[in-house]
mmCIF file of C-alpha atoms in Angstrom:
data_model
loop_
_atom_site.group_PDB
_atom_site.id
_atom_site.type_symbol
_atom_site.label_atom_id
_atom_site.label_comp_id
_atom_site.label_asym_id
_atom_site.label_seq_id
_atom_site.Cartn_x
_atom_site.Cartn_y
_atom_site.Cartn_z
ATOM 1 C CA UNK A 1 0.000 0.000 0.000
ATOM 2 C CA UNK A 2 1.314 3.396 -0.900
ATOM 3 C CA UNK A 3 0.773 6.124 1.655
ATOM 4 C CA UNK A 4 0.522 9.725 0.524
ATOM 5 C CA UNK A 5 1.367 12.526 2.942
ATOM 6 C CA UNK A 6 -1.452 14.900 3.572
ATOM 7 C CA UNK A 7 -0.809 18.334 2.115
ATOM 8 C CA UNK A 8 -0.520 20.862 4.946
ATOM 9 C CA UNK A 9 -2.648 23.950 4.607
ATOM 10 C CA UNK A 10 -0.932 27.320 5.405
ATOM 11 C CA UNK A 11 -1.923 28.780 8.791
ATOM 12 C CA UNK A 12 -3.591 32.096 8.047
ATOM 13 C CA UNK A 13 -5.138 32.539 11.467
ATOM 14 C CA UNK A 14 -2.712 35.338 12.391
ATOM 15 C CA UNK A 15 -3.320 37.333 9.243
ATOM 16 C CA UNK A 16 -6.143 39.577 8.125
ATOM 17 C CA UNK A 17 -8.512 38.364 5.519
ATOM 18 C CA UNK A 18 -9.003 40.717 2.611
ATOM 19 C CA UNK A 19 -12.001 42.468 4.122
ATOM 20 C CA UNK A 20 -10.415 43.028 7.531
ATOM 21 C CA UNK A 21 -7.197 44.311 5.984
ATOM 22 C CA UNK A 22 -9.058 46.796 3.840
ATOM 23 C CA UNK A 23 -10.989 48.051 6.861
ATOM 24 C CA UNK A 24 -7.799 48.371 8.907
ATOM 25 C CA UNK A 25 -6.011 50.301 6.185
ATOM 26 C CA UNK A 26 -9.010 52.576 5.812
ATOM 27 C CA UNK A 27 -9.014 53.345 9.544
ATOM 28 C CA UNK A 28 -5.267 54.110 9.485
ATOM 29 C CA UNK A 29 -5.756 56.356 6.486
ATOM 30 C CA UNK A 30 -8.688 58.158 8.089
ATOM 31 C CA UNK A 31 -6.722 58.572 11.327
ATOM 32 C CA UNK A 32 -3.827 60.101 9.397
ATOM 33 C CA UNK A 33 -6.215 62.462 7.626
ATOM 34 C CA UNK A 34 -7.788 63.463 10.956
ATOM 35 C CA UNK A 35 -4.386 64.167 12.516
ATOM 36 C CA UNK A 36 -3.397 66.237 9.511
ATOM 37 C CA UNK A 37 -6.673 68.165 9.634
ATOM 38 C CA UNK A 38 -6.245 68.782 13.366
ATOM 39 C CA UNK A 39 -2.754 70.146 12.804
ATOM 40 C CA UNK A 40 -3.909 72.456 9.994
ATOM 41 C CA UNK A 41 -6.788 73.635 12.186
ATOM 42 C CA UNK A 42 -4.438 74.338 15.109
ATOM 43 C CA UNK A 43 -2.053 76.283 12.874
ATOM 44 C CA UNK A 44 -5.023 78.313 11.589
ATOM 45 C CA UNK A 45 -6.123 79.100 15.159
ATOM 46 C CA UNK A 46 -2.620 80.249 16.152
ATOM 47 C CA UNK A 47 -2.334 82.513 13.114
ATOM 48 C CA UNK A 48 -5.766 84.007 13.900
ATOM 49 C CA UNK A 49 -4.661 84.799 17.445
ATOM 50 C CA UNK A 50 -1.397 86.296 16.211
ATOM 51 C CA UNK A 51 -3.311 88.573 13.806
ATOM 52 C CA UNK A 52 -5.786 89.607 16.515
ATOM 53 C CA UNK A 53 -8.816 88.009 14.848
ATOM 54 C CA UNK A 54 -9.622 85.886 17.904
ATOM 55 C CA UNK A 55 -8.658 86.323 21.573
ATOM 56 C CA UNK A 56 -5.980 84.342 23.378
ATOM 57 C CA UNK A 57 -7.298 81.036 24.711
ATOM 58 C CA UNK A 58 -6.978 79.520 28.163
ATOM 59 C CA UNK A 59 -4.103 77.295 29.234
ATOM 60 C CA UNK A 60 -6.243 74.131 29.057
ATOM 61 C CA UNK A 61 -7.395 74.962 25.516
ATOM 62 C CA UNK A 62 -3.832 75.899 24.592
ATOM 63 C CA UNK A 63 -2.462 72.513 25.658
ATOM 64 C CA UNK A 64 -4.905 70.791 23.280
ATOM 65 C CA UNK A 65 -4.085 73.160 20.400
ATOM 66 C CA UNK A 66 -0.313 72.843 20.878
ATOM 67 C CA UNK A 67 -0.600 69.048 21.217
ATOM 68 C CA UNK A 68 -2.408 68.898 17.872
ATOM 69 C CA UNK A 69 0.508 70.694 16.197
ATOM 70 C CA UNK A 70 2.457 67.444 16.599
ATOM 71 C CA UNK A 71 5.700 69.242 17.374
ATOM 72 C CA UNK A 72 8.359 66.710 18.231
ATOM 73 C CA UNK A 73 9.438 67.060 21.840
ATOM 74 C CA UNK A 74 6.383 69.057 22.945
ATOM 75 C CA UNK A 75 5.298 68.638 26.590
ATOM 76 C CA UNK A 76 2.555 70.415 28.505
ATOM 77 C CA UNK A 77 5.187 72.214 30.604
ATOM 78 C CA UNK A 78 6.095 74.284 27.509
ATOM 79 C CA UNK A 79 2.567 75.706 27.169
ATOM 80 C CA UNK A 80 3.211 79.002 28.982
ATOM 81 C CA UNK A 81 6.357 79.672 26.937
ATOM 82 C CA UNK A 82 4.466 79.113 23.688
ATOM 83 C CA UNK A 83 1.592 81.322 24.852
ATOM 84 C CA UNK A 84 4.070 84.154 25.473
ATOM 85 C CA UNK A 85 5.421 83.803 21.949
ATOM 86 C CA UNK A 86 2.329 83.319 19.758
ATOM 87 C CA UNK A 87 3.436 85.794 17.009
ATOM 88 C CA UNK A 88 6.807 84.070 16.649
ATOM 89 C CA UNK A 89 5.156 80.636 16.686
ATOM 90 C CA UNK A 90 2.726 81.739 13.970
ATOM 91 C CA UNK A 91 5.592 82.794 11.693
ATOM 92 C CA UNK A 92 7.633 79.665 12.365
ATOM 93 C CA UNK A 93 5.121 76.803 12.316
ATOM 94 C CA UNK A 94 4.589 74.943 9.019
ATOM 95 C CA UNK A 95 1.515 72.691 8.831
ATOM 96 C CA UNK A 96 3.123 70.473 6.179
ATOM 97 C CA UNK A 97 6.427 69.754 7.921
ATOM 98 C CA UNK A 98 7.593 67.764 10.897
ATOM 99 C CA UNK A 99 9.212 70.256 13.244
ATOM 100 C CA UNK A 100 11.059 70.001 16.538
ATOM 101 C CA UNK A 101 10.055 72.329 19.366
ATOM 102 C CA UNK A 102 13.746 72.696 20.280
ATOM 103 C CA UNK A 103 14.253 74.561 16.980
ATOM 104 C CA UNK A 104 11.610 77.092 18.000
ATOM 105 C CA UNK A 105 13.173 77.530 21.450
ATOM 106 C CA UNK A 106 16.459 78.481 19.765
ATOM 107 C CA UNK A 107 14.630 81.277 17.935
ATOM 108 C CA UNK A 108 12.890 82.751 20.997
ATOM 109 C CA UNK A 109 15.721 82.212 23.511
ATOM 110 C CA UNK A 110 17.047 85.836 23.382
ATOM 111 C CA UNK A 111 13.523 87.174 23.989
ATOM 112 C CA UNK A 112 12.931 84.739 26.879
ATOM 113 C CA UNK A 113 16.272 85.637 28.486
ATOM 114 C CA UNK A 114 15.429 89.346 28.289
ATOM 115 C CA UNK A 115 11.949 88.692 29.696
ATOM 116 C CA UNK A 116 13.373 86.676 32.586
ATOM 117 C CA UNK A 117 15.821 89.470 33.405
ATOM 118 C CA UNK A 118 13.014 92.036 33.270
ATOM 119 C CA UNK A 119 10.817 89.956 35.579
ATOM 120 C CA UNK A 120 13.681 89.445 38.031
ATOM 121 C CA UNK A 121 14.320 93.194 38.038
ATOM 122 C CA UNK A 122 10.637 93.901 38.713
ATOM 123 C CA UNK A 123 10.557 91.337 41.513
ATOM 124 C CA UNK A 124 13.681 92.836 43.109
ATOM 125 C CA UNK A 125 12.239 96.347 42.830
ATOM 126 C CA UNK A 126 8.972 95.191 44.400
ATOM 127 C CA UNK A 127 10.874 93.423 47.177
ATOM 128 C CA UNK A 128 13.008 96.516 47.853
ATOM 129 C CA UNK A 129 9.891 98.697 48.056
ATOM 130 C CA UNK A 130 8.197 96.228 50.382
ATOM 131 C CA UNK A 131 11.313 95.983 52.528
ATOM 132 C CA UNK A 132 11.547 99.765 52.850
ATOM 133 C CA UNK A 133 7.831 99.925 53.734
ATOM 134 C CA UNK A 134 8.280 97.202 56.353
ATOM 135 C CA UNK A 135 11.315 98.909 57.867
ATOM 136 C CA UNK A 136 9.576 102.297 58.000
ATOM 137 C CA UNK A 137 6.645 100.612 59.715
ATOM 138 C CA UNK A 138 9.029 98.920 62.147
ATOM 139 C CA UNK A 139 10.665 102.238 63.107
ATOM 140 C CA UNK A 140 7.244 103.792 63.750
ATOM 141 C CA UNK A 141 6.078 100.828 65.834
ATOM 142 C CA UNK A 142 9.354 100.927 67.750
ATOM 143 C CA UNK A 143 8.799 104.560 68.776
ATOM 144 C CA UNK A 144 5.191 103.851 69.805
ATOM 145 C CA UNK A 145 6.170 100.760 71.793
ATOM 146 C CA UNK A 146 8.999 102.626 73.514
ATOM 147 C CA UNK A 147 6.690 105.432 74.661
ATOM 148 C CA UNK A 148 4.146 102.889 75.892
ATOM 149 C CA UNK A 149 6.676 100.883 77.930
ATOM 150 C CA UNK A 150 9.199 103.595 78.814
ATOM 151 C CA UNK A 151 8.640 103.313 82.591
ATOM 152 C CA UNK A 152 9.271 99.559 82.532
ATOM 153 C CA UNK A 153 12.353 100.038 80.333
ATOM 154 C CA UNK A 154 13.683 102.676 82.698
ATOM 155 C CA UNK A 155 13.153 100.318 85.638
ATOM 156 C CA UNK A 156 14.902 97.486 83.748
ATOM 157 C CA UNK A 157 17.836 99.703 82.900
ATOM 158 C CA UNK A 158 18.266 100.704 86.559
ATOM 159 C CA UNK A 159 18.296 97.037 87.505
ATOM 160 C CA UNK A 160 20.783 96.013 84.825
ATOM 161 C CA UNK A 161 23.236 98.923 84.374
ATOM 162 C CA UNK A 162 25.441 100.170 87.194
ATOM 163 C CA UNK A 163 28.720 102.034 87.672
ATOM 164 C CA UNK A 164 31.667 100.504 89.476
ATOM 165 C CA UNK A 165 33.987 102.409 91.814
ATOM 166 C CA UNK A 166 35.864 103.794 88.853
ATOM 167 C CA UNK A 167 32.751 105.250 87.210
ATOM 168 C CA UNK A 168 32.684 102.627 84.452
ATOM 169 C CA UNK A 169 29.252 101.382 83.333
ATOM 170 C CA UNK A 170 28.806 97.640 83.799
ATOM 171 C CA UNK A 171 26.118 95.214 82.617
ATOM 172 C CA UNK A 172 25.812 96.583 79.091
ATOM 173 C CA UNK A 173 25.730 93.085 77.542
ATOM 174 C CA UNK A 174 22.658 92.255 79.640
ATOM 175 C CA UNK A 175 21.086 95.552 78.604
ATOM 176 C CA UNK A 176 21.609 94.689 74.941
ATOM 177 C CA UNK A 177 19.897 91.332 75.553
ATOM 178 C CA UNK A 178 16.985 93.070 77.319
ATOM 179 C CA UNK A 179 16.538 95.507 74.433
ATOM 180 C CA UNK A 180 16.706 92.690 71.842
ATOM 181 C CA UNK A 181 14.005 90.727 73.687
ATOM 182 C CA UNK A 182 11.844 93.846 73.899
ATOM 183 C CA UNK A 183 12.189 94.506 70.166
ATOM 184 C CA UNK A 184 11.508 90.902 69.108
ATOM 185 C CA UNK A 185 8.670 90.219 71.558
ATOM 186 C CA UNK A 186 6.886 93.574 71.538
ATOM 187 C CA UNK A 187 7.720 95.288 68.242
ATOM 188 C CA UNK A 188 8.332 92.178 66.113
ATOM 189 C CA UNK A 189 10.604 93.382 63.281
ATOM 190 C CA UNK A 190 10.382 91.932 59.749
ATOM 191 C CA UNK A 191 11.775 88.398 59.689
ATOM 192 C CA UNK A 192 14.475 89.188 57.105
ATOM 193 C CA UNK A 193 16.055 92.041 59.056
ATOM 194 C CA UNK A 194 19.477 91.755 60.663
ATOM 195 C CA UNK A 195 19.267 94.308 63.472
ATOM 196 C CA UNK A 196 22.226 95.705 65.370
ATOM 197 C CA UNK A 197 20.921 95.451 68.932
ATOM 198 C CA UNK A 198 23.930 97.294 70.335
ATOM 199 C CA UNK A 199 22.811 100.319 68.332
ATOM 200 C CA UNK A 200 19.287 100.098 69.750
ATOM 201 C CA UNK A 201 20.607 99.615 73.291
ATOM 202 C CA UNK A 202 22.553 102.880 72.912
ATOM 203 C CA UNK A 203 19.532 104.521 71.309
ATOM 204 C CA UNK A 204 17.261 103.496 74.190
ATOM 205 C CA UNK A 205 19.810 104.912 76.634
ATOM 206 C CA UNK A 206 19.660 108.179 74.758
ATOM 207 C CA UNK A 207 15.851 108.237 74.747
ATOM 208 C CA UNK A 208 15.598 107.298 78.420
ATOM 209 C CA UNK A 209 17.988 110.062 79.401
ATOM 210 C CA UNK A 210 16.243 112.765 77.365
ATOM 211 C CA UNK A 211 12.757 113.972 76.525
ATOM 212 C CA UNK A 212 10.964 110.642 76.174
ATOM 213 C CA UNK A 213 8.635 112.009 73.513
ATOM 214 C CA UNK A 214 11.518 112.621 71.122
ATOM 215 C CA UNK A 215 11.208 110.627 67.901
ATOM 216 C CA UNK A 216 13.920 108.331 66.579
ATOM 217 C CA UNK A 217 14.441 109.813 63.126
ATOM 218 C CA UNK A 218 14.369 113.451 64.189
ATOM 219 C CA UNK A 219 17.581 113.416 66.260
ATOM 220 C CA UNK A 220 20.380 112.774 63.768
ATOM 221 C CA UNK A 221 21.858 116.201 64.384
ATOM 222 C CA UNK A 222 21.885 115.471 68.109
ATOM 223 C CA UNK A 223 23.630 112.098 67.735
ATOM 224 C CA UNK A 224 27.260 111.676 68.669
ATOM 225 C CA UNK A 225 29.669 110.549 65.983
ATOM 226 C CA UNK A 226 29.558 106.958 67.227
ATOM 227 C CA UNK A 227 25.771 106.953 67.451
ATOM 228 C CA UNK A 228 25.632 108.102 63.839
ATOM 229 C CA UNK A 229 28.002 105.285 62.870
ATOM 230 C CA UNK A 230 25.700 102.720 64.491
ATOM 231 C CA UNK A 231 22.713 104.405 62.865
ATOM 232 C CA UNK A 232 24.332 103.848 59.449
ATOM 233 C CA UNK A 233 25.368 100.339 60.505
ATOM 234 C CA UNK A 234 21.766 99.388 61.184
ATOM 235 C CA UNK A 235 20.474 100.823 57.891
ATOM 236 C CA UNK A 236 22.984 98.721 55.941
ATOM 237 C CA UNK A 237 22.346 95.595 58.001
ATOM 238 C CA UNK A 238 18.607 95.928 57.382
ATOM 239 C CA UNK A 239 19.324 96.327 53.650
ATOM 240 C CA UNK A 240 21.080 92.940 53.537
ATOM 241 C CA UNK A 241 24.731 93.981 53.934
ATOM 242 C CA UNK A 242 27.198 92.186 56.206
ATOM 243 C CA UNK A 243 28.577 95.079 58.252
ATOM 244 C CA UNK A 244 31.624 95.425 60.516
ATOM 245 C CA UNK A 245 31.981 98.443 62.806
ATOM 246 C CA UNK A 246 35.541 99.648 62.429
ATOM 247 C CA UNK A 247 35.297 103.032 64.154
ATOM 248 C CA UNK A 248 38.249 103.151 66.508
ATOM 249 C CA UNK A 249 41.682 104.726 66.875
ATOM 250 C CA UNK A 250 43.855 103.853 63.890
ATOM 251 C CA UNK A 251 40.918 102.958 61.645
ATOM 252 C CA UNK A 252 42.442 104.963 58.752
ATOM 253 C CA UNK A 253 39.171 106.870 58.332
ATOM 254 C CA UNK A 254 37.076 103.737 57.746
ATOM 255 C CA UNK A 255 34.135 103.594 60.173
ATOM 256 C CA UNK A 256 32.232 100.699 58.558
ATOM 257 C CA UNK A 257 33.179 97.861 56.233
ATOM 258 C CA UNK A 258 30.178 96.455 54.362
ATOM 259 C CA UNK A 259 30.082 93.403 52.123
ATOM 260 C CA UNK A 260 27.393 92.164 49.727
ATOM 261 C CA UNK A 261 27.752 89.824 46.717
ATOM 262 C CA UNK A 262 31.578 89.798 47.053
ATOM 263 C CA UNK A 263 31.673 93.616 46.917
ATOM 264 C CA UNK A 264 33.621 95.095 49.841
ATOM 265 C CA UNK A 265 32.914 98.751 50.652
ATOM 266 C CA UNK A 266 34.818 101.109 52.966
ATOM 267 C CA UNK A 267 32.536 103.747 54.520
ATOM 268 C CA UNK A 268 33.216 106.902 56.473
ATOM 269 C CA UNK A 269 30.225 108.298 58.422
ATOM 270 C CA UNK A 270 30.122 112.079 58.884
ATOM 271 C CA UNK A 271 27.457 113.632 61.104
ATOM 272 C CA UNK A 272 28.138 117.306 60.463
ATOM 273 C CA UNK A 273 26.368 120.556 61.046
ATOM 274 C CA UNK A 274 28.364 122.163 58.230
ATOM 275 C CA UNK A 275 29.348 120.931 54.770
ATOM 276 C CA UNK A 276 31.751 117.977 54.435
ATOM 277 C CA UNK A 277 35.047 118.909 52.772
ATOM 278 C CA UNK A 278 38.047 117.322 51.031
ATOM 279 C CA UNK A 279 39.527 115.730 54.152
ATOM 280 C CA UNK A 280 36.806 113.083 54.409
ATOM 281 C CA UNK A 281 37.277 112.150 50.739
ATOM 282 C CA UNK A 282 41.054 111.856 51.127
ATOM 283 C CA UNK A 283 40.748 109.765 54.304
ATOM 284 C CA UNK A 284 38.281 107.245 52.916
ATOM 285 C CA UNK A 285 40.248 106.906 49.665
ATOM 286 C CA UNK A 286 43.374 106.010 51.656
ATOM 287 C CA UNK A 287 41.364 103.835 54.038
ATOM 288 C CA UNK A 288 39.839 101.875 51.148
ATOM 289 C CA UNK A 289 43.291 100.890 49.927
ATOM 290 C CA UNK A 290 44.481 100.124 53.464
ATOM 291 C CA UNK A 291 41.501 97.826 54.147
ATOM 292 C CA UNK A 292 41.723 96.324 50.626
ATOM 293 C CA UNK A 293 38.166 97.303 49.748
ATOM 294 C CA UNK A 294 36.625 97.642 46.294
ATOM 295 C CA UNK A 295 34.722 100.899 46.792
ATOM 296 C CA UNK A 296 35.035 103.990 48.994
ATOM 297 C CA UNK A 297 31.962 105.832 50.306
ATOM 298 C CA UNK A 298 31.372 108.906 52.452
ATOM 299 C CA UNK A 299 27.869 109.116 53.959
ATOM 300 C CA UNK A 300 26.652 112.223 55.744
ATOM 301 C CA UNK A 301 23.586 114.099 56.892
ATOM 302 C CA UNK A 302 25.188 117.293 55.585
ATOM 303 C CA UNK A 303 26.000 118.582 52.109
ATOM 304 C CA UNK A 304 29.407 118.218 50.451
ATOM 305 C CA UNK A 305 31.528 121.164 49.332
ATOM 306 C CA UNK A 306 32.081 121.678 45.605
ATOM 307 C CA UNK A 307 35.783 120.842 45.957
ATOM 308 C CA UNK A 308 34.912 117.613 47.823
ATOM 309 C CA UNK A 309 32.545 116.613 45.013
ATOM 310 C CA UNK A 310 35.203 117.341 42.394
ATOM 311 C CA UNK A 311 37.888 115.394 44.290
ATOM 312 C CA UNK A 312 35.527 112.467 44.863
ATOM 313 C CA UNK A 313 34.751 112.322 41.153
ATOM 314 C CA UNK A 314 38.484 112.224 40.363
ATOM 315 C CA UNK A 315 39.289 109.533 42.947
ATOM 316 C CA UNK A 316 36.174 107.457 42.341
ATOM 317 C CA UNK A 317 34.759 108.017 45.834
ATOM 318 C CA UNK A 318 30.969 107.811 46.197
ATOM 319 C CA UNK A 319 29.335 110.638 48.190
ATOM 320 C CA UNK A 320 25.814 109.992 49.450
ATOM 321 C CA UNK A 321 23.236 111.427 51.816
ATOM 322 C CA UNK A 322 22.261 109.238 54.763
ATOM 323 C CA UNK A 323 18.662 109.160 53.466
ATOM 324 C CA UNK A 324 19.927 107.188 50.428
ATOM 325 C CA UNK A 325 22.046 104.706 52.370
ATOM 326 C CA UNK A 326 19.388 101.946 52.290
ATOM 327 C CA UNK A 327 19.864 101.699 48.496
ATOM 328 C CA UNK A 328 23.678 101.715 48.522
ATOM 329 C CA UNK A 329 23.921 98.696 46.206
ATOM 330 C CA UNK A 330 21.843 100.477 43.549
ATOM 331 C CA UNK A 331 23.865 103.686 43.918
ATOM 332 C CA UNK A 332 27.085 101.739 43.417
ATOM 333 C CA UNK A 333 25.764 100.135 40.223
ATOM 334 C CA UNK A 334 24.564 103.490 38.936
ATOM 335 C CA UNK A 335 27.946 105.090 39.701
ATOM 336 C CA UNK A 336 29.786 102.321 37.836
ATOM 337 C CA UNK A 337 27.632 102.533 34.695
#
């Protein structure tokens, strides 16, 4: 008997039949057409916004529109950047090409860098204004709180400060601590301030020994030279500077050394009744070099003579009024430009 092998039929179970394949290809084709139509529609919408024909859409709507553009590399986190640059996007986008969003970012990068710098400048300006407002409010609240609690403060001072047999005042460190606790607990200064409590301890001594209704900012002319130095010290500390009090014998005319952002400034503080002359300019110029500082400054409550102004301009010394001291960093930048 002769056996014949049975012819094996090909296994077509994993393949489409003709009808299924045609339907599948039709769906793919229709899907491609829909995607293309969506992209063209999105491009049309963007160009209409850029020309002012329709208003800018919301962020949620924008994400859908930008997604339909089919830009390679697009993520929802880029939506705000694209919204800021609709005119540029309208000029750049091509509905018939595959485009990478990184190419568009290269085009708008200079504009975005400038915008970021502008925003940072506005934020800094707003912060500086708020800081000045907060500090002015703090000084006012300090005066009010002092008047309200002056009897208690006087009693505390009598308990803490005393003179030894040689007439030297003792207990000043404890007095500084008492004043700092009073300021933080009662007045509550802004959290970002760096107060010089030694200055305020001296100031309270002055107020307690004089007319107690006297206001803090009205007595600059009555301050001693050292009190004026600490007054300037506190203004700079509150403005974010790291300040060292250098006012002592052999200080080479440098009363304060202030540092911010790697800029080291030598400062001479002049509380004068008359105009400040050349001597102060010469001293601080020499002191700057001696202390190895970058910039020399003379700050005063008085005006400067014409010759002092001329000499300062020649030597590169900055002359400022004490009312401007809180913005020293800005004055330095302006002087250098």
